[in-house]
PDB file of C-alpha atoms and ligand atoms in Angstrom:
ATOM      1  CA  MET A   1       0.000   0.000   0.000  1.00 40.00           C
ATOM      2  CA  SER A   2       1.303   3.432  -0.896  1.00 43.00           C
ATOM      3  CA  GLN A   3       1.806   5.993   1.861  1.00 49.00           C
ATOM      4  CA  SER A   4      -0.827   8.283   0.318  1.00 50.00           C
ATOM      5  CA  GLN A   5      -3.508   5.647   1.011  1.00 69.00           C
ATOM      6  CA  ASP A   6      -2.404   5.298   4.620  1.00 90.00           C
ATOM      7  CA  THR A   7      -4.067   8.398   6.011  1.00 96.00           C
ATOM      8  CA  LEU A   8      -5.935   8.557   9.295  1.00 97.00           C
ATOM      9  CA  PHE A   9      -9.208   8.767   7.391  1.00 98.00           C
ATOM     10  CA  SER A  10      -8.309   5.801   5.164  1.00 98.00           C
ATOM     11  CA  LYS A  11      -7.870   3.817   8.390  1.00 98.00           C
ATOM     12  CA  ILE A  12     -11.414   4.851   9.392  1.00 98.00           C
ATOM     13  CA  VAL A  13     -12.692   3.769   5.951  1.00 98.00           C
ATOM     14  CA  ARG A  14     -10.981   0.382   6.479  1.00 97.00           C
ATOM     15  CA  ARG A  15     -12.414   0.152  10.040  1.00 98.00           C
ATOM     16  CA  GLU A  16      -8.904   0.057  11.514  1.00 97.00           C
ATOM     17  CA  ILE A  17      -9.829   3.071  13.683  1.00 97.00           C
ATOM     18  CA  PRO A  18     -13.319   3.280  15.197  1.00 98.00           C
ATOM     19  CA  ALA A  19     -15.603   6.172  14.269  1.00 98.00           C
ATOM     20  CA  ASP A  20     -19.256   7.132  14.647  1.00 98.00           C
ATOM     21  CA  ILE A  21     -20.225   6.609  11.001  1.00 98.00           C
ATOM     22  CA  LEU A  22     -23.451   8.287   9.860  1.00 98.00           C
ATOM     23  CA  TYR A  23     -23.384   7.497   6.136  1.00 98.00           C
ATOM     24  CA  GLU A  24     -21.311   5.522   3.648  1.00 98.00           C
ATOM     25  CA  ASP A  25     -21.440   4.690  -0.050  1.00 98.00           C
ATOM     26  CA  ASN A  26     -18.927   3.523  -2.634  1.00 98.00           C
ATOM     27  CA  LEU A  27     -17.299   6.975  -2.936  1.00 98.00           C
ATOM     28  CA  ALA A  28     -17.625   8.649   0.451  1.00 98.00           C
ATOM     29  CA  ILE A  29     -18.014   8.215   4.171  1.00 98.00           C
ATOM     30  CA  ALA A  30     -19.380  10.581   6.833  1.00 99.00           C
ATOM     31  CA  PHE A  31     -18.518  10.300  10.518  1.00 99.00           C
ATOM     32  CA  ARG A  32     -18.573  12.494  13.611  1.00 99.00           C
ATOM     33  CA  ASP A  33     -15.461  14.567  14.362  1.00 99.00           C
ATOM     34  CA  ILE A  34     -13.581  13.322  17.425  1.00 98.00           C
ATOM     35  CA  HIS A  35     -13.101  16.927  18.691  1.00 98.00           C
ATOM     36  CA  PRO A  36     -16.415  18.594  17.826  1.00 98.00           C
ATOM     37  CA  GLN A  37     -16.325  22.384  17.370  1.00 98.00           C
ATOM     38  CA  ALA A  38     -20.137  22.620  17.513  1.00 98.00           C
ATOM     39  CA  PRO A  39     -22.917  20.392  18.890  1.00 98.00           C
ATOM     40  CA  THR A  40     -23.010  18.715  15.463  1.00 98.00           C
ATOM     41  CA  HIS A  41     -19.653  18.281  13.724  1.00 98.00           C
ATOM     42  CA  VAL A  42     -19.451  15.708  10.943  1.00 99.00           C
ATOM     43  CA  LEU A  43     -16.661  15.045   8.434  1.00 99.00           C
ATOM     44  CA  ILE A  44     -17.499  14.028   4.856  1.00 99.00           C
ATOM     45  CA  VAL A  45     -14.540  12.223   3.325  1.00 98.00           C
ATOM     46  CA  PRO A  46     -13.880  10.681  -0.099  1.00 98.00           C
ATOM     47  CA  LYS A  47     -12.693   7.087   0.116  1.00 98.00           C
ATOM     48  CA  GLU A  48     -10.039   7.986  -2.448  1.00 97.00           C
ATOM     49  CA  PRO A  49      -7.152   9.469  -0.411  1.00 96.00           C
ATOM     50  CA  ILE A  50      -6.858  12.859  -2.152  1.00 97.00           C
ATOM     51  CA  ALA A  51      -4.628  15.081   0.002  1.00 98.00           C
ATOM     52  CA  GLY A  52      -6.824  18.172  -0.182  1.00 98.00           C
ATOM     53  CA  LEU A  53      -8.831  20.525  -2.364  1.00 98.00           C
ATOM     54  CA  GLY A  54      -5.523  21.852  -3.684  1.00 98.00           C
ATOM     55  CA  GLU A  55      -4.866  18.474  -5.333  1.00 98.00           C
ATOM     56  CA  CYS A  56      -8.259  18.413  -7.093  1.00 98.00           C
ATOM     57  CA  GLY A  57      -8.739  19.088 -10.792  1.00 98.00           C
ATOM     58  CA  PRO A  58     -11.200  18.271 -13.571  1.00 98.00           C
ATOM     59  CA  ALA A  59     -10.891  14.553 -12.764  1.00 98.00           C
ATOM     60  CA  GLN A  60     -12.544  15.223  -9.388  1.00 98.00           C
ATOM     61  CA  HIS A  61     -15.434  17.267 -10.838  1.00 98.00           C
ATOM     62  CA  ALA A  62     -18.091  14.628 -10.148  1.00 98.00           C
ATOM     63  CA  LEU A  63     -16.579  13.531  -6.839  1.00 98.00           C
ATOM     64  CA  LEU A  64     -16.638  17.073  -5.441  1.00 98.00           C
ATOM     65  CA  GLY A  65     -20.315  17.382  -6.344  1.00 98.00           C
ATOM     66  CA  HIS A  66     -20.966  14.033  -4.728  1.00 98.00           C
ATOM     67  CA  LEU A  67     -19.245  15.116  -1.507  1.00 99.00           C
ATOM     68  CA  LEU A  68     -21.334  18.275  -1.291  1.00 98.00           C
ATOM     69  CA  LEU A  69     -24.575  16.399  -1.921  1.00 98.00           C
ATOM     70  CA  THR A  70     -23.511  13.749   0.608  1.00 99.00           C
ATOM     71  CA  LEU A  71     -23.065  16.531   3.160  1.00 98.00           C
ATOM     72  CA  LYS A  72     -26.563  17.818   2.374  1.00 98.00           C
ATOM     73  CA  ARG A  73     -27.927  14.285   2.717  1.00 98.00           C
ATOM     74  CA  VAL A  74     -26.369  13.980   6.190  1.00 98.00           C
ATOM     75  CA  ALA A  75     -27.669  17.451   7.133  1.00 98.00           C
ATOM     76  CA  ASP A  76     -31.168  16.366   6.081  1.00 98.00           C
ATOM     77  CA  GLN A  77     -30.730  13.074   7.964  1.00 98.00           C
ATOM     78  CA  LEU A  78     -29.806  15.018  11.116  1.00 98.00           C
ATOM     79  CA  GLN A  79     -32.685  17.465  10.518  1.00 98.00           C
ATOM     80  CA  LEU A  80     -30.474  20.556  10.654  1.00 98.00           C
ATOM     81  CA  GLY A  81     -33.321  22.803   9.597  1.00 94.00           C
ATOM     82  CA  ASN A  82     -31.935  25.734  11.586  1.00 96.00           C
ATOM     83  CA  GLY A  83     -28.906  25.886   9.305  1.00 98.00           C
ATOM     84  CA  TYR A  84     -25.334  24.720   9.164  1.00 98.00           C
ATOM     85  CA  ARG A  85     -21.888  25.647   7.874  1.00 98.00           C
ATOM     86  CA  VAL A  86     -19.678  23.807   5.365  1.00 98.00           C
ATOM     87  CA  VAL A  87     -15.903  24.199   5.713  1.00 98.00           C
ATOM     88  CA  ILE A  88     -12.918  22.879   3.776  1.00 98.00           C
ATOM     89  CA  ASN A  89      -9.571  23.692   5.358  1.00 98.00           C
ATOM     90  CA  GLN A  90      -6.823  23.720   2.723  1.00 98.00           C
ATOM     91  CA  GLY A  91      -3.142  23.653   3.582  1.00 98.00           C
ATOM     92  CA  GLN A  92      -1.214  25.182   6.449  1.00 97.00           C
ATOM     93  CA  ASP A  93      -2.812  28.637   6.549  1.00 97.00           C
ATOM     94  CA  GLY A  94      -6.216  27.065   6.004  1.00 98.00           C
ATOM     95  CA  GLY A  95      -5.749  25.095   9.209  1.00 97.00           C
ATOM     96  CA  GLN A  96      -5.738  21.669   7.571  1.00 98.00           C
ATOM     97  CA  THR A  97      -4.319  19.029   9.918  1.00 98.00           C
ATOM     98  CA  VAL A  98      -5.274  15.766   8.174  1.00 98.00           C
ATOM     99  CA  PRO A  99      -3.895  15.480   4.606  1.00 98.00           C
ATOM    100  CA  HIS A 100      -6.971  13.702   3.231  1.00 98.00           C
ATOM    101  CA  LEU A 101      -9.692  15.873   1.649  1.00 98.00           C
ATOM    102  CA  HIS A 102     -12.698  16.378   3.917  1.00 98.00           C
ATOM    103  CA  LEU A 103     -15.696  18.671   4.337  1.00 99.00           C
ATOM    104  CA  HIS A 104     -16.696  19.814   7.811  1.00 98.00           C
ATOM    105  CA  LEU A 105     -20.435  20.019   8.562  1.00 98.00           C
ATOM    106  CA  LEU A 106     -20.971  22.260  11.608  1.00 98.00           C
ATOM    107  CA  ALA A 107     -24.322  22.967  13.236  1.00 98.00           C
ATOM    108  CA  GLY A 108     -26.288  23.169  16.449  1.00 98.00           C
ATOM    109  CA  ARG A 109     -25.357  26.688  17.557  1.00 97.00           C
ATOM    110  CA  PRO A 110     -25.136  30.137  15.926  1.00 97.00           C
ATOM    111  CA  LEU A 111     -21.756  30.251  14.171  1.00 97.00           C
ATOM    112  CA  GLN A 112     -19.716  33.451  14.130  1.00 96.00           C
ATOM    113  CA  TRP A 113     -18.655  35.292  10.997  1.00 96.00           C
ATOM    114  CA  PRO A 114     -15.943  35.993  10.031  1.00 95.00           C
ATOM    115  CA  PRO A 115     -14.296  32.800  11.285  1.00 92.00           C
ATOM    116  CA  GLY A 116     -11.054  33.108  13.267  1.00 84.00           C
TER     117      GLY A 116
HETATM  118  P1  5GP B   1      -8.681  19.649   9.478  1.00 54.36           P
HETATM  119  O1  5GP B   1      -8.059  20.396  10.608  1.00 54.36           O
HETATM  120  O2  5GP B   1      -7.658  18.859   8.700  1.00 54.36           O
HETATM  121  O3  5GP B   1      -9.549  20.491   8.580  1.00 54.36           O
HETATM  122  O4  5GP B   1      -9.715  18.632  10.125  1.00 54.36           O
HETATM  123  C1  5GP B   1      -9.333  17.405  10.628  1.00 54.36           C
HETATM  124  C2  5GP B   1     -10.391  17.001  11.609  1.00 54.36           C
HETATM  125  O5  5GP B   1     -10.232  15.631  11.897  1.00 54.36           O
HETATM  126  C3  5GP B   1     -10.323  17.748  12.948  1.00 54.36           C
HETATM  127  O6  5GP B   1     -11.532  18.452  13.170  1.00 54.36           O
HETATM  128  C4  5GP B   1     -10.097  16.646  13.967  1.00 54.36           C
HETATM  129  O7  5GP B   1     -10.777  16.853  15.166  1.00 54.36           O
HETATM  130  C5  5GP B   1     -10.584  15.415  13.225  1.00 54.36           C
HETATM  131  N1  5GP B   1      -9.949  14.176  13.660  1.00 54.36           N
HETATM  132  C6  5GP B   1      -8.624  13.993  13.884  1.00 54.36           C
HETATM  133  N2  5GP B   1      -8.378  12.722  14.233  1.00 54.36           N
HETATM  134  C7  5GP B   1      -9.593  12.088  14.240  1.00 54.36           C
HETATM  135  C8  5GP B   1      -9.996  10.744  14.525  1.00 54.36           C
HETATM  136  O8  5GP B   1      -9.186   9.865  14.837  1.00 54.36           O
HETATM  137  N3  5GP B   1     -11.313  10.460  14.438  1.00 54.36           N
HETATM  138  C9  5GP B   1     -12.242  11.410  14.081  1.00 54.36           C
HETATM  139  N4  5GP B   1     -13.519  11.022  14.028  1.00 54.36           N
HETATM  140  N5  5GP B   1     -11.886  12.687  13.794  1.00 54.36           N
HETATM  141  C10 5GP B   1     -10.586  13.022  13.866  1.00 54.36           C
END
């Protein structure tokens, strides 16, 4: 296995690390963040270990749409009718800590703007 496939989130996909999984299909998985920044904090992750949005191009066009719609599906599943925020942290200044593309779904309290 190449190192790029051996991310923390790939280990969750392979069930080598436990997670509270809310949704899964052949392309993506959604599970609760281990350090929630809001009452609801879910990560939507492609099974393909793409390092981040910065590594995406035309080949990921459909996958990126799928990830966004998967997030909406989870938001609907959790009945987040009061609203929610979608975040992608990219690179060092973006605050990305896990080098495997993921969308944050945050909800359950009023979220400040601008973010820190
Ligand atoms: P980033 O900072 O890269 O945008 O987001 C990475 C997220 O992964 C963080 O919010 C962090 O709390 C979460 N995280 C890190 N390790 C684990 C883990 O082992 N399990 C789960 N469920 N989330 C994790």
